[in-house]
Structures are given as structure tokens and as C-alpha cells.
CSV table of C-alpha atoms in Angstrom, one decimal:
chain,number,residue,atom,x,y,z
A,188,UNK,CA,18.7,-30.6,10.3
A,189,UNK,CA,17.2,-27.2,10.7
A,190,UNK,CA,17.4,-24.8,7.7
A,191,UNK,CA,16.7,-21.2,7.2
A,192,UNK,CA,15.7,-19.1,4.3
A,193,UNK,CA,17.6,-15.9,4.3
A,194,UNK,CA,16.4,-12.5,3.0
A,195,UNK,CA,17.2,-8.8,3.0
A,196,UNK,CA,14.6,-6.1,3.2
A,197,UNK,CA,15.7,-2.5,3.4
A,198,UNK,CA,18.6,-2.3,5.7
A,199,UNK,CA,17.5,-5.4,7.6
A,200,UNK,CA,18.3,-9.0,7.1
A,201,UNK,CA,16.0,-11.8,8.3
A,202,UNK,CA,15.7,-15.5,8.4
A,203,UNK,CA,12.7,-17.8,8.5
A,204,UNK,CA,12.7,-21.5,9.3
A,205,UNK,CA,12.4,-23.6,6.1
A,206,UNK,CA,9.6,-25.7,7.7
A,207,UNK,CA,7.1,-22.8,7.1
A,208,UNK,CA,8.5,-21.3,3.9
A,209,UNK,CA,6.3,-22.3,1.0
A,210,UNK,CA,7.7,-20.3,-1.9
A,211,UNK,CA,9.1,-16.9,-3.0
A,212,UNK,CA,7.1,-15.0,-5.5
A,213,UNK,CA,8.9,-12.4,-7.7
A,214,UNK,CA,6.9,-9.1,-8.2
A,215,UNK,CA,3.4,-10.4,-7.7
A,216,UNK,CA,0.4,-8.2,-8.3
A,217,UNK,CA,-0.6,-6.5,-5.0
A,218,UNK,CA,-4.1,-5.3,-4.1
A,219,UNK,CA,-5.5,-3.2,-1.3
A,220,UNK,CA,-8.7,-4.4,0.4
A,221,UNK,CA,-10.7,-2.9,3.2
A,222,UNK,CA,-10.8,-4.2,6.8
A,223,UNK,CA,-7.5,-6.1,6.5
A,224,UNK,CA,-6.0,-4.2,9.5
A,225,UNK,CA,-2.9,-2.0,9.8
A,226,UNK,CA,-0.5,-4.9,9.6
A,227,UNK,CA,-1.7,-6.1,6.3
A,228,UNK,CA,-2.1,-3.1,4.0
A,229,UNK,CA,-1.8,-5.1,0.8
A,230,UNK,CA,-2.6,-8.6,-0.3
A,231,UNK,CA,-1.6,-10.9,-3.2
A,232,UNK,CA,-3.3,-13.9,-4.8
A,233,UNK,CA,-1.3,-17.2,-4.5
A,234,UNK,CA,-2.7,-20.6,-5.4
A,235,UNK,CA,-6.3,-19.3,-5.4
A,236,UNK,CA,-6.1,-17.7,-2.0
A,237,UNK,CA,-5.8,-14.1,-0.9
A,238,UNK,CA,-2.6,-13.9,1.2
A,239,UNK,CA,-1.9,-10.8,3.3
A,240,UNK,CA,1.4,-9.1,2.9
A,241,UNK,CA,2.7,-8.3,6.3
A,242,UNK,CA,4.0,-4.8,6.9
A,243,UNK,CA,7.5,-5.8,8.0
A,244,UNK,CA,8.8,-2.3,7.6
A,245,UNK,CA,6.2,-1.1,10.2
A,246,UNK,CA,7.0,-3.9,12.5
A,247,UNK,CA,10.7,-3.4,12.3
A,248,UNK,CA,10.0,0.3,13.1
A,249,UNK,CA,13.1,2.0,11.8
A,250,UNK,CA,14.4,0.3,8.7
A,251,UNK,CA,14.8,2.2,5.5
A,252,UNK,CA,12.4,0.1,3.4
A,253,UNK,CA,9.4,0.7,1.3
A,254,UNK,CA,6.2,-1.1,2.4
A,255,UNK,CA,6.8,-3.7,-0.3
A,256,UNK,CA,9.8,-5.4,-1.8
A,257,UNK,CA,10.5,-7.0,-5.1
A,258,UNK,CA,9.8,-10.5,-3.6
A,259,UNK,CA,7.1,-11.9,-1.4
A,260,UNK,CA,8.0,-14.8,0.8
A,261,UNK,CA,5.0,-17.0,1.3
A,262,UNK,CA,5.0,-18.4,4.8
A,263,UNK,CA,2.6,-21.0,6.2
A,264,UNK,CA,2.0,-20.0,9.8
A,265,UNK,CA,-0.2,-21.8,12.3
A,266,UNK,CA,-2.8,-19.0,11.7
A,267,UNK,CA,-2.7,-19.3,7.9
A,268,UNK,CA,-0.5,-18.2,5.1
A,269,UNK,CA,1.1,-14.7,5.1
A,270,UNK,CA,3.6,-12.9,2.8
A,271,UNK,CA,6.8,-11.3,4.0
A,272,UNK,CA,8.4,-8.6,1.8
A,273,UNK,CA,12.0,-9.0,0.6
A,274,UNK,CA,14.3,-7.0,-1.6
A,275,UNK,CA,16.9,-9.8,-1.9
A,276,UNK,CA,16.8,-13.6,-1.5
A,277,UNK,CA,20.1,-14.8,0.0
A,278,UNK,CA,19.7,-18.5,-0.1
A,279,UNK,CA,18.8,-21.5,2.0
A,280,UNK,CA,21.3,-22.6,4.6
A,281,UNK,CA,21.5,-25.1,7.4
A,282,UNK,CA,21.7,-23.9,11.0
A,283,UNK,CA,25.1,-25.6,11.4
A,284,UNK,CA,26.6,-23.3,8.7
A,285,UNK,CA,26.3,-20.3,10.9
A,286,UNK,CA,25.5,-19.5,14.5
A,287,UNK,CA,22.3,-18.8,16.4
A,288,UNK,CA,22.8,-16.1,19.1
A,289,UNK,CA,20.5,-14.2,21.3
A,290,UNK,CA,19.6,-10.6,20.2
A,291,UNK,CA,20.9,-7.6,22.1
A,292,UNK,CA,18.5,-6.0,24.5
A,293,UNK,CA,18.1,-2.9,22.2
A,294,UNK,CA,17.2,-5.2,19.3
A,295,UNK,CA,14.5,-7.1,21.2
A,296,UNK,CA,11.2,-7.3,19.3
A,297,UNK,CA,8.2,-9.6,19.7
A,298,UNK,CA,8.9,-12.7,17.5
A,299,UNK,CA,12.6,-11.9,17.2
A,300,UNK,CA,14.6,-13.3,20.0
A,301,UNK,CA,17.7,-14.7,18.1
A,302,UNK,CA,19.8,-13.8,15.1
A,303,UNK,CA,21.5,-16.1,12.7
A,304,UNK,CA,25.1,-15.1,12.1
A,305,UNK,CA,26.2,-16.2,8.6
A,306,UNK,CA,28.9,-15.0,6.3
A,307,UNK,CA,29.4,-11.8,8.3
A,308,UNK,CA,25.7,-10.8,8.3
A,309,UNK,CA,23.2,-11.0,11.1
A,310,UNK,CA,19.8,-12.3,10.1
A,311,UNK,CA,16.9,-11.7,12.5
A,312,UNK,CA,15.2,-15.1,13.0
A,313,UNK,CA,11.5,-14.3,12.7
A,314,UNK,CA,9.1,-16.4,14.7
A,315,UNK,CA,6.1,-15.7,12.4
A,316,UNK,CA,3.6,-17.4,14.6
A,317,UNK,CA,4.5,-15.3,17.6
A,318,UNK,CA,4.5,-12.1,15.5
A,319,UNK,CA,1.0,-12.8,14.1
A,320,UNK,CA,-0.3,-13.8,17.5
A,321,UNK,CA,1.0,-10.5,19.0
A,322,UNK,CA,-0.6,-8.5,16.1
A,323,UNK,CA,-4.0,-10.1,16.7
A,324,UNK,CA,-3.8,-9.6,20.4
A,325,UNK,CA,-2.9,-5.9,20.0
B,293,UNK,CA,-28.6,-14.4,-18.2
B,294,UNK,CA,-29.9,-16.4,-15.2
B,295,UNK,CA,-27.1,-15.8,-12.7
B,296,UNK,CA,-25.4,-12.5,-13.0
B,297,UNK,CA,-23.4,-10.1,-10.9
B,298,UNK,CA,-23.6,-6.3,-11.0
B,299,UNK,CA,-20.2,-4.9,-10.3
B,300,UNK,CA,-19.7,-1.5,-8.8
B,301,UNK,CA,-17.0,0.6,-7.3
B,302,UNK,CA,-16.8,2.5,-4.0
B,303,UNK,CA,-13.7,4.6,-4.1
B,304,UNK,CA,-10.9,2.2,-5.2
B,305,UNK,CA,-12.7,-0.9,-3.9
B,306,UNK,CA,-14.7,-3.1,-6.3
B,307,UNK,CA,-17.8,-5.0,-5.2
B,308,UNK,CA,-20.2,-7.4,-6.8
B,309,UNK,CA,-23.9,-7.9,-6.0
B,310,UNK,CA,-26.3,-10.4,-7.4
B,311,UNK,CA,-28.4,-8.7,-10.1
B,312,UNK,CA,-31.7,-10.0,-8.6
B,313,UNK,CA,-31.0,-7.8,-5.5
B,314,UNK,CA,-30.7,-4.7,-7.6
B,315,UNK,CA,-33.9,-3.1,-8.7
B,316,UNK,CA,-32.5,0.0,-10.4
B,317,UNK,CA,-29.3,2.0,-10.9
B,318,UNK,CA,-29.8,5.8,-10.7
B,319,UNK,CA,-26.9,8.0,-11.9
B,320,UNK,CA,-27.7,11.1,-9.9
B,321,UNK,CA,-29.8,10.6,-6.8
B,322,UNK,CA,-29.7,14.3,-5.8
B,323,UNK,CA,-32.8,15.1,-7.8
B,324,UNK,CA,-34.8,12.4,-5.9
B,325,UNK,CA,-33.8,13.6,-2.4
B,326,UNK,CA,-36.4,14.4,0.1
B,327,UNK,CA,-35.8,16.5,3.2
B,328,UNK,CA,-37.4,14.4,5.9
B,329,UNK,CA,-35.4,13.1,8.8
B,330,UNK,CA,-33.7,9.8,7.7
B,331,UNK,CA,-33.5,6.8,10.0
B,332,UNK,CA,-30.5,6.2,12.2
B,333,UNK,CA,-27.4,5.3,10.1
B,334,UNK,CA,-28.9,6.5,6.8
B,335,UNK,CA,-27.5,9.5,4.9
B,336,UNK,CA,-30.8,10.7,3.7
B,337,UNK,CA,-34.1,9.7,2.0
B,338,UNK,CA,-35.0,9.6,-1.6
B,339,UNK,CA,-38.2,9.2,-3.7
B,340,UNK,CA,-38.3,6.0,-5.6
B,341,UNK,CA,-41.4,5.5,-7.7
B,342,UNK,CA,-44.2,5.6,-5.1
B,343,UNK,CA,-41.9,5.0,-2.1
B,344,UNK,CA,-39.5,6.9,0.0
B,345,UNK,CA,-36.4,4.8,0.6
B,346,UNK,CA,-33.4,5.4,2.9
B,347,UNK,CA,-30.0,6.1,1.5
B,348,UNK,CA,-27.0,4.2,3.0
B,349,UNK,CA,-23.3,4.4,2.3
B,350,UNK,CA,-21.2,1.3,2.6
B,351,UNK,CA,-18.3,3.4,3.9
B,352,UNK,CA,-18.5,2.7,7.6
B,353,UNK,CA,-19.1,-1.0,7.4
B,354,UNK,CA,-16.3,-1.5,4.9
B,355,UNK,CA,-14.1,1.1,6.5
B,356,UNK,CA,-13.7,3.0,3.3
B,357,UNK,CA,-12.7,6.7,2.9
B,358,UNK,CA,-15.6,9.0,2.3
B,359,UNK,CA,-16.3,10.6,-1.1
B,360,UNK,CA,-18.8,13.5,-1.2
B,361,UNK,CA,-18.9,13.3,-5.0
B,362,UNK,CA,-20.6,10.0,-5.2
B,363,UNK,CA,-24.0,10.4,-6.8
B,364,UNK,CA,-24.8,7.0,-8.1
B,365,UNK,CA,-27.2,4.8,-6.1
B,366,UNK,CA,-28.2,1.2,-6.4
B,367,UNK,CA,-31.8,0.6,-5.3
B,368,UNK,CA,-31.5,-2.7,-3.6
B,369,UNK,CA,-33.4,-5.2,-1.5
B,370,UNK,CA,-33.7,-8.8,-0.6
B,371,UNK,CA,-36.9,-10.1,1.1
B,372,UNK,CA,-37.3,-7.0,3.2
B,373,UNK,CA,-37.8,-3.3,2.6
B,374,UNK,CA,-36.0,-1.5,-0.2
B,375,UNK,CA,-33.0,0.8,0.4
B,376,UNK,CA,-30.6,2.7,-1.8
B,377,UNK,CA,-26.8,2.3,-1.7
B,378,UNK,CA,-24.6,5.3,-2.5
B,379,UNK,CA,-21.7,4.1,-4.6
B,380,UNK,CA,-19.0,5.7,-6.8
B,381,UNK,CA,-20.1,4.0,-10.0
B,382,UNK,CA,-21.9,1.0,-11.4
B,383,UNK,CA,-19.6,-0.7,-13.9
B,384,UNK,CA,-21.5,-3.5,-15.6
B,385,UNK,CA,-23.2,-6.8,-15.3
B,386,UNK,CA,-21.4,-10.1,-15.9
B,387,UNK,CA,-22.3,-13.8,-15.7
B,388,UNK,CA,-21.2,-15.5,-12.6
B,389,UNK,CA,-19.1,-17.8,-14.7
B,390,UNK,CA,-16.8,-14.8,-15.6
B,391,UNK,CA,-15.5,-14.7,-12.0
B,392,UNK,CA,-13.1,-17.0,-10.2
B,393,UNK,CA,-13.7,-17.5,-6.5
B,394,UNK,CA,-10.7,-16.7,-4.3
B,395,UNK,CA,-10.5,-17.8,-0.7
B,396,UNK,CA,-9.1,-15.6,2.1
B,397,UNK,CA,-6.2,-16.7,4.2
B,398,UNK,CA,-7.5,-17.4,7.8
B,399,UNK,CA,-5.1,-14.7,8.9
B,400,UNK,CA,-7.3,-12.1,7.1
B,401,UNK,CA,-10.7,-13.6,8.1
B,402,UNK,CA,-10.1,-12.4,11.7
B,403,UNK,CA,-10.7,-8.8,10.6
B,404,UNK,CA,-12.8,-9.2,7.5
B,405,UNK,CA,-15.6,-11.3,8.9
B,406,UNK,CA,-18.5,-11.0,9.1
B,407,UNK,CA,-18.4,-8.4,6.4
B,408,UNK,CA,-16.7,-10.7,3.9
B,409,UNK,CA,-14.9,-14.0,3.9
B,410,UNK,CA,-14.2,-14.6,0.2
B,411,UNK,CA,-13.6,-12.7,-3.0
B,412,UNK,CA,-14.1,-13.0,-6.7
B,413,UNK,CA,-11.5,-12.3,-9.3
B,414,UNK,CA,-12.0,-11.2,-12.9
B,415,UNK,CA,-9.4,-9.9,-15.3
B,416,UNK,CA,-7.0,-9.2,-12.6
B,417,UNK,CA,-9.4,-7.2,-10.4
B,418,UNK,CA,-10.6,-8.4,-7.0
B,419,UNK,CA,-14.3,-8.0,-6.2
B,420,UNK,CA,-15.8,-8.2,-2.7
B,421,UNK,CA,-19.2,-9.9,-2.7
B,422,UNK,CA,-21.3,-7.1,-1.2
B,423,UNK,CA,-22.9,-8.3,2.0
B,424,UNK,CA,-26.3,-6.8,1.7
B,425,UNK,CA,-27.8,-8.9,4.5
B,426,UNK,CA,-25.1,-7.8,7.0
B,427,UNK,CA,-25.6,-4.2,6.1
B,428,UNK,CA,-29.4,-4.5,6.5
B,429,UNK,CA,-28.9,-6.0,9.9
B,430,UNK,CA,-26.4,-3.3,11.0
B,431,UNK,CA,-28.8,-0.5,9.9
B,432,UNK,CA,-31.9,-2.4,10.9
B,433,UNK,CA,-33.6,-1.7,7.6
B,434,UNK,CA,-34.9,-5.2,7.2
């Protein structure tokens, strides 16, 4: 049974598949390092590893969010672990408790082809692997 | 102290470098400057004892913002010629055992290599092991 972790960040709500979600860290120490690229302006240390915090606000383009949230969602992608910022954690739910529907054309972004409709909210389902691949390929 | 690291700061970024690679720390290099044309990539030349050594800034290799107020230099070398690194400040020498190694997520290594691929942590501060050999290759001073 597929499950999603649900989060809110600025005026945006997003979902990530539970299969890649490792943990959620509350207010971790964040650092800036050189040569990390525009998509990873800050990093955190988690389990002895420096994990980049993805600039989700930049990627979503027009949300009203700061670069970082209160929480960092640690996600294990096929390229390694990254962090996603979140202001609120909204729980873990099974796919069958809501509906997966295609995004409208004007919402279309790389790594975001469907939304998860749940309890009256629309959570963008992030394909983190596709997002990272597109960042690295320019 | 057999194995120690000198830690220094360039802007807001902290670095570490093995003490055996640092011959001297000079607080204000300006009084040692010479006016000859420096080699390509160097910011200038300075007298150091009986030698004239090139001055290099880590800014371009590490993609750091420039700071014209930096006046501290580390006179450094490995097996090749000696050079001087312009830094914001030298902040102390600590035993290697004071640092915890921290790996980098593979996501980051794509952009940080070959300049760095691991970090050290001490008292909540991250230190980049300064890659002197890479810098020497880039500026062809070795």
C-alpha cells in the first residue's frame, strides 16, 4: 500500500512517497558552504553526513515562503540524501485515503505531475529523483 | 602535537590545513609586498625570508566573495615551491582528534569535487579541509 508524507511550506502543500522519507528534523542547525550550487544554499548535518537543503521556494517559483522552514524532511533519493523544507507536518496517509489526480497545465513543473487530494487540500506529489536529475542537468 | 590542523577563515567559510604544510602565519603581508609582475593567477608577490613567493587567494577556486580587507597570509607548501595564501584570519591550531569527520551526501559531491569531498566538524562549526594540492595544480605553482 503506497503512503505519502504530507507537508506544508509557505502557501504550498506537498507530498513525498514514504518509501524515500527517512525522518523529519525539527529546527536543525543550518550551514552555508561554497560550491554547493544554487539549488542547495544551505546544508545540515544528519547522522554524520552533510545533507543539502533543497531550495524548494526557488523551485516552486512563486510561493510565499522563506528559504527554510521549521522542519527539514530528510529524503533518500537515488542520488543521495537531500532535505526538503517544511513549515508544517501534516501526517502520513495511505494513497487510498485521498485521490491522485494529474496537475493542471499551469501548475506543471518538473518532478510534479500529480497532486494528492486529501481532506480538502491539494498536495503536490514531488518526484524527488526527477527534480534532482533536472537540477543537475541544468 | 604530532598531527594538528591549523584552522582559518576566509570570509564566513572555515577551513583546516595540516600544520606541517604551514610554514608561517603573517598578520599583515602588505609590508612584504614587492612590485614585480606576479605569475598568472597570483594576486601579487611578497618577500619571505630570502625568497619571493606568489600570493594566491582561495576565492576563485572556492567560489567565495572577495574581501579587499584580508591581510593575513599563510605561507604554505607541500613538496613543491612555497606560496602564500591570503585569508581573513588564522584562528588556531588543534589536534586532529578534536575534529569529527563528516561525509558529504553524493548529491553535493557533484558540485564540490574535486575541491572538497568531506568536511570536519568541531564545536558546531564545519571546516573544509583546504585542498592545497588542487590549488597548486590550478595555479601551476608546484
